XYZ file of C-alpha atoms in Angstrom:
89
model
C -70.295 78.218 -53.817
C -68.066 78.421 -56.890
C -66.908 81.957 -56.058
C -66.358 81.088 -52.394
C -64.380 77.990 -53.373
C -62.262 79.913 -55.892
C -61.540 82.668 -53.336
C -60.592 79.999 -50.780
C -58.154 78.360 -53.178
C -56.486 81.518 -54.490
C -56.035 83.152 -51.051
C -58.539 86.004 -51.481
C -60.261 85.269 -48.166
C -56.885 85.130 -46.380
C -56.059 88.611 -47.734
C -59.447 90.006 -46.731
C -59.065 88.617 -43.197
C -55.528 89.979 -42.837
C -56.591 93.479 -43.959
C -59.640 93.553 -41.674
C -57.608 92.302 -38.706
C -54.873 94.910 -39.303
C -57.430 97.739 -39.458
C -59.286 96.509 -36.351
C -56.015 96.029 -34.438
C -54.847 99.546 -35.340
C -58.154 100.902 -34.010
C -57.752 98.884 -30.780
C -60.838 96.790 -31.485
C -59.216 93.342 -31.178
C -58.527 91.592 -27.885
C -55.765 89.080 -28.653
C -56.187 87.044 -25.439
C -56.844 83.353 -26.063
C -59.363 81.241 -24.191
C -58.793 77.473 -24.241
C -61.610 75.042 -23.553
C -60.652 71.814 -21.798
C -63.979 70.001 -22.093
C -64.041 66.407 -23.307
C -66.635 64.112 -24.812
C -66.942 60.352 -24.668
C -66.702 58.134 -27.706
C -69.617 55.809 -28.450
C -68.910 52.299 -27.173
C -68.708 50.894 -30.709
C -66.364 53.637 -31.891
C -63.822 53.245 -29.100
C -62.251 50.092 -30.496
C -62.979 50.619 -34.179
C -60.215 49.563 -36.530
C -58.485 52.449 -38.248
C -58.204 52.406 -41.998
C -55.918 54.329 -44.308
C -58.602 54.144 -46.993
C -61.439 56.612 -47.333
C -64.907 56.012 -45.914
C -66.952 53.192 -47.368
C -70.653 52.507 -47.574
C -70.269 49.367 -45.421
C -72.074 49.906 -42.119
C -71.164 46.637 -40.440
C -74.724 45.293 -40.526
C -75.590 41.691 -41.281
C -77.786 40.491 -44.137
C -80.895 38.668 -42.985
C -82.241 35.650 -44.814
C -85.776 36.042 -46.127
C -87.264 32.546 -46.197
C -90.522 31.934 -47.997
C -93.099 29.751 -46.235
C -95.775 27.968 -48.232
C -99.395 28.751 -47.320
C -100.757 26.293 -44.762
C -97.359 25.486 -43.264
C -96.446 26.594 -39.786
C -93.015 27.308 -38.434
C -92.022 26.413 -34.897
C -90.446 29.211 -32.851
C -86.693 29.040 -32.257
C -85.821 26.701 -29.413
C -88.953 24.553 -29.821
C -88.368 20.828 -30.169
C -90.632 19.228 -32.746
C -91.174 15.444 -32.691
C -88.460 14.464 -30.244
C -86.815 15.222 -26.984
C -84.465 18.048 -26.120
C -80.856 17.112 -25.645
């Protein structure tokens, strides 16, 4: 990786590509026609309206923190929406 990175920074790979392309073009081995693809892909529903930030990526995923309540042994907890000891209003 270090050698590849160094060659990328100092332009070695650009020189190698230019030389190989020149030799292949002189030999008639390169077809310079361009093919453009017009396919599209949809954005996930949550990504379509995401706020854009000028900062780099963060580790925040947008999730919520759940409360972890401790229940004493022998106690029961009524399900959400259950009325205990009264009438619903």
